[in-house]
Tab-separated table of C-alpha atoms in Angstrom:
chain	number	residue	atom	x	y	z
I	290	LYS	CA	77.210	114.621	73.206
I	291	ILE	CA	79.460	111.694	73.034
I	292	PHE	CA	76.834	109.376	71.018
I	293	VAL	CA	74.692	110.570	68.139
I	294	ARG	CA	72.702	109.085	66.145
I	295	SER	CA	74.424	109.057	62.489
I	296	ARG	CA	75.084	106.839	59.370
I	297	ARG	CA	77.317	104.749	61.099
I	298	SER	CA	74.558	103.541	63.634
I	299	PHE	CA	71.858	101.246	62.832
I	300	ASP	CA	68.539	99.227	64.126
I	301	VAL	CA	68.853	95.937	64.844
I	302	GLY	CA	65.096	94.550	65.894
I	303	ASN	CA	63.959	98.305	66.843
I	304	ALA	CA	67.145	98.089	69.468
I	305	PHE	CA	69.925	100.678	68.621
I	306	VAL	CA	73.266	99.420	68.259
I	307	PHE	CA	76.199	101.399	67.915
I	308	SER	CA	78.942	100.864	64.551
I	309	PRO	CA	82.113	98.982	66.163
I	310	ASP	CA	84.705	101.444	64.288
I	311	PRO	CA	83.305	104.753	65.808
I	312	LEU	CA	82.350	103.063	69.304
I	313	ALA	CA	85.979	101.875	69.962
I	314	THR	CA	87.023	105.227	69.406
I	315	VAL	CA	85.094	106.804	71.328
I	316	LEU	CA	85.754	104.402	73.909
I	317	ALA	CA	89.455	105.149	73.739
I	318	LEU	CA	89.301	108.692	74.762
I	319	PRO	CA	90.707	110.090	77.898
I	320	LEU	CA	87.171	110.845	79.338
I	321	PRO	CA	85.879	110.294	82.528
I	322	ARG	CA	84.360	106.441	82.581
I	323	SER	CA	81.052	108.193	84.481
I	324	VAL	CA	80.533	109.521	80.607
I	325	PHE	CA	79.774	106.127	79.516
I	326	ARG	CA	77.654	105.147	82.384
I	327	PRO	CA	74.119	106.128	80.623
I	328	HIS	CA	75.224	103.977	77.740
I	329	VAL	CA	76.147	100.795	79.081
I	330	SER	CA	73.106	98.914	77.981
I	331	LYS	CA	73.671	100.051	74.582
I	332	ILE	CA	77.707	98.883	74.670
I	333	GLU	CA	76.210	95.387	75.622
I	334	ARG	CA	73.773	95.232	72.647
I	335	THR	CA	76.767	96.039	70.006
I	336	CYS	CA	78.758	93.498	71.453
I	337	SER	CA	76.110	91.146	71.641
I	338	TRP	CA	75.573	91.763	68.050
I	339	LEU	CA	79.431	91.443	67.246
I	340	GLU	CA	79.219	88.035	69.409
I	341	SER	CA	76.125	86.890	67.545
I	342	ASN	CA	77.650	87.624	63.803
I	343	ASP	CA	80.923	85.954	64.126
I	344	ARG	CA	81.538	84.348	60.916
I	345	ALA	CA	81.899	80.913	62.374
I	346	GLY	CA	84.591	81.987	64.452
I	347	ALA	CA	86.767	83.249	61.550
I	348	GLY	CA	86.066	87.097	61.968
I	349	TRP	CA	83.368	89.867	60.661
I	350	ARG	CA	82.625	91.496	57.669
I	351	SER	CA	80.855	94.647	56.645
I	352	ASP	CA	77.584	92.642	55.054
I	353	HIS	CA	77.256	95.774	52.621
I	354	LEU	CA	80.200	95.011	50.403
I	355	GLU	CA	80.461	91.796	48.248
I	356	GLU	CA	84.236	91.225	48.362
I	357	GLY	CA	85.077	88.076	49.499
I	358	SER	CA	81.588	86.304	48.884
I	359	GLY	CA	80.390	86.491	52.511
I	360	ASN	CA	83.552	85.142	53.730
I	361	ALA	CA	85.486	87.550	57.243
I	362	LEU	CA	87.484	90.082	56.003
I	363	ALA	CA	90.673	91.085	57.973
I	364	TRP	CA	89.967	95.013	58.523
I	365	SER	CA	86.236	94.334	59.734
I	366	THR	CA	87.751	91.985	62.206
I	367	ALA	CA	90.358	94.337	63.267
I	368	GLN	CA	87.550	97.090	63.828
I	369	ALA	CA	85.085	94.008	65.632
I	370	LEU	CA	87.967	93.117	68.198
I	371	GLN	CA	89.594	96.608	68.653
I	372	CYS	CA	85.762	98.224	69.755
I	373	ALA	CA	85.438	94.495	71.984
I	374	GLY	CA	88.549	95.192	73.700
I	375	ALA	CA	88.010	98.590	74.615
I	376	ALA	CA	84.309	98.064	75.412
I	377	SER	CA	85.692	95.244	77.698
I	378	LYS	CA	88.243	97.543	79.198
I	379	VAL	CA	85.331	100.328	80.134
I	380	VAL	CA	82.726	98.582	81.446
I	381	GLY	CA	84.722	96.508	83.621
I	382	GLU	CA	86.114	99.652	84.960
I	383	LEU	CA	82.671	100.939	85.819
I	384	LEU	CA	81.993	97.684	87.264
I	385	ASN	CA	85.166	97.738	89.640
I	386	LYS	CA	84.135	101.025	90.434
I	387	ARG	CA	80.545	100.032	91.530
I	388	ILE	CA	81.799	97.195	93.610
I	389	LEU	CA	84.194	98.920	95.595
I	390	ALA	CA	81.834	101.850	96.421
I	391	GLU	CA	79.302	98.915	97.189
I	392	PHE	CA	81.881	97.561	100.064
I	393	GLY	CA	83.556	100.342	101.157
I	394	GLY	CA	86.575	99.967	99.319
I	395	ARG	CA	88.944	102.651	97.280
I	396	GLU	CA	89.693	102.830	93.406
I	397	GLY	CA	93.192	102.621	92.301
I	398	LYS	CA	95.551	105.606	91.863
I	399	THR	CA	99.178	106.247	90.165
I	400	ALA	CA	101.247	103.722	91.874
I	401	ASP	CA	103.351	104.867	94.298
I	402	SER	CA	105.867	102.804	95.649
I	403	THR	CA	106.590	105.175	98.780
I	404	VAL	CA	104.205	104.332	100.618
I	405	PHE	CA	105.673	100.091	100.604
I	406	ASP	CA	109.522	101.805	101.254
I	407	ARG	CA	108.518	103.386	104.005
I	408	LEU	CA	106.800	100.275	106.136
I	409	LEU	CA	109.197	99.063	108.748
I	410	ASN	CA	110.583	95.565	108.225
I	411	SER	CA	110.008	92.383	110.029
I	412	ASP	CA	112.033	88.955	109.941
I	413	MET	CA	110.733	85.776	108.848
I	414	ASP	CA	112.505	82.072	108.862
I	415	ASN	CA	115.629	82.994	106.661
I	416	ASP	CA	114.052	86.307	104.798
I	417	SER	CA	112.086	89.467	105.182
I	418	LEU	CA	108.483	90.449	104.829
I	419	LYS	CA	108.959	93.410	102.355
I	420	ASP	CA	111.727	91.235	100.414
I	421	VAL	CA	109.735	88.301	99.678
I	422	ILE	CA	106.353	90.869	98.838
I	423	ARG	CA	108.790	92.557	96.518
I	424	GLN	CA	110.073	90.080	94.880
I	425	ARG	CA	106.565	87.851	94.580
I	426	ILE	CA	104.075	90.463	94.100
I	427	ILE	CA	105.588	94.052	93.667
I	428	ASP	CA	107.954	93.536	91.100
I	429	PRO	CA	106.656	90.981	89.061
I	430	ARG	CA	103.732	92.994	87.914
I	431	THR	CA	105.754	96.650	87.666
I	432	GLN	CA	108.697	95.254	85.729
I	433	SER	CA	108.742	93.951	82.680
I	434	CYS	CA	111.635	91.461	83.512
I	435	CYS	CA	111.401	90.439	86.511
I	436	PRO	CA	112.366	86.643	87.160
I	437	GLY	CA	110.716	84.684	89.456
I	438	LEU	CA	107.150	83.229	90.509
I	439	ILE	CA	104.404	85.529	90.281
I	440	SER	CA	101.569	85.497	93.612
I	441	TYR	CA	97.984	85.765	93.499
I	442	SER	CA	97.225	85.226	97.227
I	443	ALA	CA	98.563	84.843	100.890
I	444	VAL	CA	97.994	84.486	104.459
I	445	LEU	CA	99.485	87.412	106.577
I	446	PHE	CA	99.555	86.132	110.067
I	447	GLY	CA	101.026	87.221	113.384
I	448	PRO	CA	100.719	89.474	116.457
I	449	PRO	CA	97.978	91.949	116.900
I	450	GLY	CA	99.324	95.106	116.080
I	451	THR	CA	102.304	94.278	113.485
I	452	ALA	CA	100.419	96.242	110.538
I	453	LYS	CA	99.466	93.287	108.651
I	454	THR	CA	96.112	95.517	106.804
I	455	THR	CA	98.593	98.699	106.592
I	456	THR	CA	100.990	96.007	104.719
I	457	ALA	CA	98.130	94.974	102.643
I	458	GLU	CA	97.572	98.881	101.913
I	459	ALA	CA	100.986	99.642	100.658
I	460	VAL	CA	100.911	96.907	98.329
I	461	ALA	CA	97.833	98.534	96.608
I	462	ALA	CA	99.665	101.911	97.066
I	463	ALA	CA	102.927	100.239	95.494
I	464	LEU	CA	100.818	98.637	92.284
I	465	GLY	CA	98.368	101.622	91.682
I	466	TYR	CA	95.228	98.816	92.651
I	467	GLY	CA	91.828	99.374	94.148
I	468	PHE	CA	91.632	98.043	97.966
I	469	VAL	CA	88.936	96.691	99.878
I	470	VAL	CA	88.250	95.138	103.242
I	471	ILE	CA	86.088	92.198	103.837
I	472	ASP	CA	85.409	91.484	107.335
I	473	THR	CA	83.058	89.224	109.224
I	474	ALA	CA	80.505	91.976	108.913
I	475	CYS	CA	80.384	91.774	105.437
I	476	PHE	CA	79.267	88.148	105.349
I	477	LEU	CA	76.719	88.448	108.233
I	478	GLU	CA	75.222	91.724	106.970
I	479	ASP	CA	72.180	89.623	105.814
I	480	GLY	CA	71.601	87.791	108.873
I	481	LEU	CA	72.449	84.708	110.411
I	482	ALA	CA	70.554	82.618	108.532
I	483	ASN	CA	71.739	84.099	105.209
I	484	ILE	CA	75.258	83.397	105.593
I	485	ALA	CA	75.650	80.937	103.138
I	486	SER	CA	73.768	82.970	99.830
I	487	ARG	CA	75.981	86.277	101.034
I	488	ILE	CA	79.059	84.234	101.281
I	489	ALA	CA	78.137	83.457	97.547
I	490	TYR	CA	77.070	86.590	96.670
I	491	VAL	CA	80.116	88.591	98.295
I	492	PHE	CA	82.570	86.153	96.198
I	493	ASP	CA	80.292	86.536	93.340
I	494	ARG	CA	80.957	90.303	93.095
I	495	LEU	CA	85.123	90.092	94.394
I	496	GLU	CA	85.702	87.690	91.316
I	497	ARG	CA	84.572	90.174	88.675
I	498	LEU	CA	87.378	92.762	90.283
I	499	ARG	CA	89.913	93.348	88.602
I	500	ASP	CA	93.775	94.971	89.291
I	501	CYS	CA	92.950	95.042	93.665
I	502	VAL	CA	94.244	94.121	96.629
I	503	ILE	CA	91.323	92.290	98.736
I	504	LEU	CA	92.157	92.033	101.965
I	505	PHE	CA	90.061	89.388	104.172
I	506	ASP	CA	90.731	90.347	107.461
I	507	GLU	CA	89.704	87.991	110.668
I	508	ILE	CA	87.535	85.869	109.025
I	509	GLU	CA	88.392	82.336	110.699
I	510	GLU	CA	85.064	81.888	111.936
I	511	PHE	CA	84.344	81.063	107.910
I	512	CYS	CA	86.842	78.813	107.741
I	513	LEU	CA	87.349	76.807	111.252
I	514	ASP	CA	89.242	73.417	111.380
I	515	ARG	CA	86.732	71.229	110.259
I	516	THR	CA	88.404	68.347	112.485
I	517	THR	CA	87.758	70.441	115.869
I	518	PRO	CA	85.820	68.109	118.394
I	519	GLY	CA	82.464	69.592	118.892
I	520	LEU	CA	82.258	71.982	115.802
I	521	GLY	CA	78.645	72.124	114.487
I	522	MET	CA	77.517	71.249	110.718
I	523	GLU	CA	76.925	74.313	109.734
I	524	SER	CA	80.283	75.857	110.720
I	525	ARG	CA	81.248	72.657	108.535
I	526	ILE	CA	79.495	73.598	105.535
I	527	LEU	CA	80.214	77.097	105.694
I	528	THR	CA	84.004	75.969	105.867
I	529	THR	CA	83.691	73.747	102.739
I	530	ALA	CA	81.613	77.008	100.682
I	531	MET	CA	84.578	79.207	101.726
I	532	LEU	CA	87.229	76.787	100.441
I	533	THR	CA	85.236	76.582	97.171
I	534	ARG	CA	84.929	80.346	96.912
I	535	LEU	CA	88.732	80.888	97.960
I	536	ASN	CA	89.787	78.509	95.058
I	537	ASP	CA	87.806	80.379	92.580
I	538	LEU	CA	88.937	83.565	93.200
I	539	ARG	CA	92.840	82.463	92.997
I	540	ARG	CA	91.823	80.638	89.802
I	541	ALA	CA	90.701	84.061	88.435
I	542	GLU	CA	94.004	85.733	88.636
I	543	ARG	CA	92.033	88.668	88.247
I	544	SER	CA	93.280	90.640	91.556
I	545	ILE	CA	95.272	89.971	94.554
I	546	PHE	CA	94.059	88.832	97.883
I	547	LEU	CA	95.266	88.369	101.233
I	548	VAL	CA	93.960	86.981	104.532
I	549	ALA	CA	95.210	88.878	107.538
I	550	THR	CA	94.722	86.572	110.946
I	551	ASN	CA	96.051	86.702	114.217
I	552	ARG	CA	95.689	82.814	114.643
I	553	LEU	CA	96.954	80.879	112.238
I	554	ALA	CA	95.704	77.699	114.046
I	555	ALA	CA	92.503	78.444	113.605
I	556	PHE	CA	92.136	77.201	109.860
I	557	ASP	CA	91.482	74.656	108.172
I	558	SER	CA	94.566	72.783	106.819
I	559	ALA	CA	92.505	73.005	103.170
I	560	VAL	CA	92.417	76.975	103.354
I	561	VAL	CA	96.030	77.229	103.858
I	562	ARG	CA	97.117	74.780	101.405
I	563	PRO	CA	99.589	75.352	98.628
I	564	GLY	CA	97.509	76.646	95.438
I	565	ARG	CA	94.667	78.001	97.286
I	566	LEU	CA	96.731	80.915	99.058
I	567	ASP	CA	100.499	81.261	97.467
I	568	MET	CA	101.857	82.013	100.996
I	569	LEU	CA	102.141	82.033	104.140
I	570	LEU	CA	103.817	85.271	105.409
I	571	PHE	CA	104.527	85.819	109.162
I	572	VAL	CA	104.164	89.509	109.609
I	573	GLY	CA	106.232	90.372	112.949
I	574	THR	CA	107.037	93.041	115.275
I	575	PRO	CA	109.798	95.361	113.539
I	576	ASN	CA	113.197	93.840	113.068
I	577	LEU	CA	116.377	95.717	114.529
I	578	GLU	CA	117.701	97.638	111.593
I	579	ALA	CA	114.251	99.005	111.064
I	580	ARG	CA	113.872	100.067	114.375
I	581	VAL	CA	117.228	101.649	114.006
I	582	ALA	CA	116.613	103.416	111.128
I	583	ARG	CA	113.282	105.358	112.869
I	584	TYR	CA	115.893	106.868	115.048
I	585	PRO	CA	117.586	110.279	114.519
I	586	CYS	CA	120.951	110.321	113.039
I	587	GLY	CA	123.120	111.262	115.269
I	588	PRO	CA	125.557	109.910	118.664
I	589	GLY	CA	122.675	109.078	120.446
I	590	ARG	CA	121.505	106.783	117.594
I	591	GLU	CA	124.624	103.767	118.353
I	592	THR	CA	123.366	104.079	121.841
I	593	PHE	CA	120.091	102.895	120.630
I	594	ARG	CA	121.340	100.227	118.738
I	595	THR	CA	123.454	98.824	121.456
I	596	PHE	CA	120.544	98.660	124.022
I	597	LEU	CA	118.320	97.592	121.190
I	598	GLU	CA	121.165	94.685	120.392
I	599	GLU	CA	121.453	93.827	124.501
I	600	THR	CA	117.906	93.681	125.333
I	601	TRP	CA	116.493	92.223	122.207
I	602	GLU	CA	115.680	88.076	122.629
I	603	SER	CA	114.934	89.113	126.262
I	604	ASP	CA	112.329	92.207	125.502
I	605	SER	CA	112.675	94.518	122.723
I	606	ARG	CA	112.401	91.601	120.014
I	607	PHE	CA	108.582	91.439	121.042
I	608	LEU	CA	107.308	95.179	121.445
I	609	ASN	CA	104.925	95.716	118.103
I	610	TYR	CA	104.806	98.724	115.863
I	611	MET	CA	103.031	101.032	118.365
I	612	GLU	CA	104.991	99.680	121.229
I	613	SER	CA	108.161	100.141	119.268
I	614	GLU	CA	106.948	103.818	118.438
I	615	ARG	CA	106.461	104.869	122.037
I	616	PHE	CA	109.725	103.593	123.003
I	617	ARG	CA	111.498	105.309	120.537
I	618	SER	CA	110.075	108.366	121.017
I	619	ALA	CA	110.667	107.774	125.212
I	620	ALA	CA	114.168	107.152	124.257
I	621	LEU	CA	114.924	109.826	121.892
I	622	ALA	CA	113.284	112.361	124.942
I	623	SER	CA	115.535	110.544	127.332
I	624	MET	CA	118.953	111.358	125.711
I	625	ILE	CA	117.772	114.705	125.104
I	626	GLU	CA	116.841	115.448	128.351
I	627	GLY	CA	119.537	113.190	130.547
I	628	ALA	CA	123.086	112.776	131.245
I	629	PRO	CA	124.887	110.302	129.321
I	630	SER	CA	126.360	108.274	132.432
I	631	THR	CA	122.637	107.169	133.389
I	632	GLU	CA	121.521	106.508	129.838
I	633	ASN	CA	121.436	102.819	130.218
I	634	GLU	CA	119.212	103.076	133.015
I	635	ARG	CA	116.927	105.066	132.002
I	636	LEU	CA	116.287	102.903	128.603
I	637	HIS	CA	115.920	99.863	131.109
I	638	ALA	CA	113.224	101.532	133.149
I	639	ILE	CA	111.371	103.017	130.082
I	640	LEU	CA	111.628	99.504	128.137
I	641	GLY	CA	110.246	97.624	131.519
I	642	ASP	CA	107.412	100.449	131.753
I	643	ILE	CA	106.442	99.299	128.364
I	644	VAL	CA	106.404	95.622	128.569
I	645	ARG	CA	104.495	95.539	131.433
I	646	THR	CA	101.544	96.595	129.315
I	647	SER	CA	102.510	95.104	125.829
I	648	ILE	CA	100.971	92.117	124.024
I	649	LEU	CA	103.851	89.975	124.100
I	650	ARG	CA	104.592	90.143	127.997
I	651	ASP	CA	103.921	86.776	128.623
I	652	GLU	CA	106.417	84.022	127.787
I	653	SER	CA	103.531	82.032	126.350
I	654	ALA	CA	102.903	84.435	124.114
I	655	ARG	CA	106.235	84.712	122.979
I	656	ASP	CA	106.714	81.373	122.349
I	657	GLU	CA	103.986	81.064	120.072
I	658	TYR	CA	105.943	84.411	118.346
I	659	ARG	CA	109.092	81.815	117.918
I	660	ASP	CA	107.204	79.161	116.740
I	661	ASN	CA	105.329	81.501	114.025
I	662	VAL	CA	108.243	82.800	112.228
I	663	ALA	CA	109.098	78.938	111.091
I	664	LEU	CA	105.702	78.762	109.746
I	665	THR	CA	106.527	81.039	106.864
I	666	ARG	CA	105.748	79.247	103.288
I	667	LEU	CA	106.934	80.537	100.078
């Protein structure tokens, strides 16, 4: 039994309250947090008692002592603060666990940067995606002497299939944070008539999370541009409500939240303004160096690189992650099986087959891709 009724515990109005000093010691033990779950109400009563017995903001004292003429005592205050801090940590971790379970998320584990390191990098305007995420999100939280700004929110925008969700998961893994995805279905769970109240409920829960990566996936319908002609009053109200709640979540600075979208233009301008979302990060197709690095070392690698360079602006650049992986696998098989003299011709044939069914095969889609690269905001 972890908690026992002893001379160091006492009753307040027939409600059992733990003594602060042994409670702080027990809460600091390396025990599974589930051990404390049955005792949360008593821990809460203890913290409420501490709050009500703070001596005019000066601290605490043991009332059975005569020293100090009723004033707060340093050692009593230290015990009370230690207890409150330990209780806050334990109860916060239990709450995290419960909220993540409610929304189908997962708890944090030991930080592992290898997942992030394995991501294929993509180019932005004058920078790369992984470098920016590392400098603004990961390093400031993992390195005590890391200079620069720390970001709590970002929009990950780009065409389908560019690993936006995978990127968010990799950030959580690198930090050892919990991870949860909030999508349109989550806000519609109580029906169309109750969307506003559901938004309020979901954000109330999310604001209580700590050390988590929250991914809002394809939620444009709740953040539509309010200047759009014909947009209904209900949509305008939902956008306004979402603006307020995103702002509250950012100000809390308890977790990181990322908004993934294929349609940045659909968002209301107030949603993506600086202050509410720290960065706009274009998540494009894997860059040339990332693709070459995926090809095995050997004489074929330079042939592969040369072909990509020659076809980069015409086709190769616009293959998303899965499409570029298909091309790499087919190119590798071709180089193993065929004669070097016909290799370039075979690679053109393979690329042509993949491009015909690729997401960015139309010139209009490619023009939009080029324009979006310049929309990155740090």
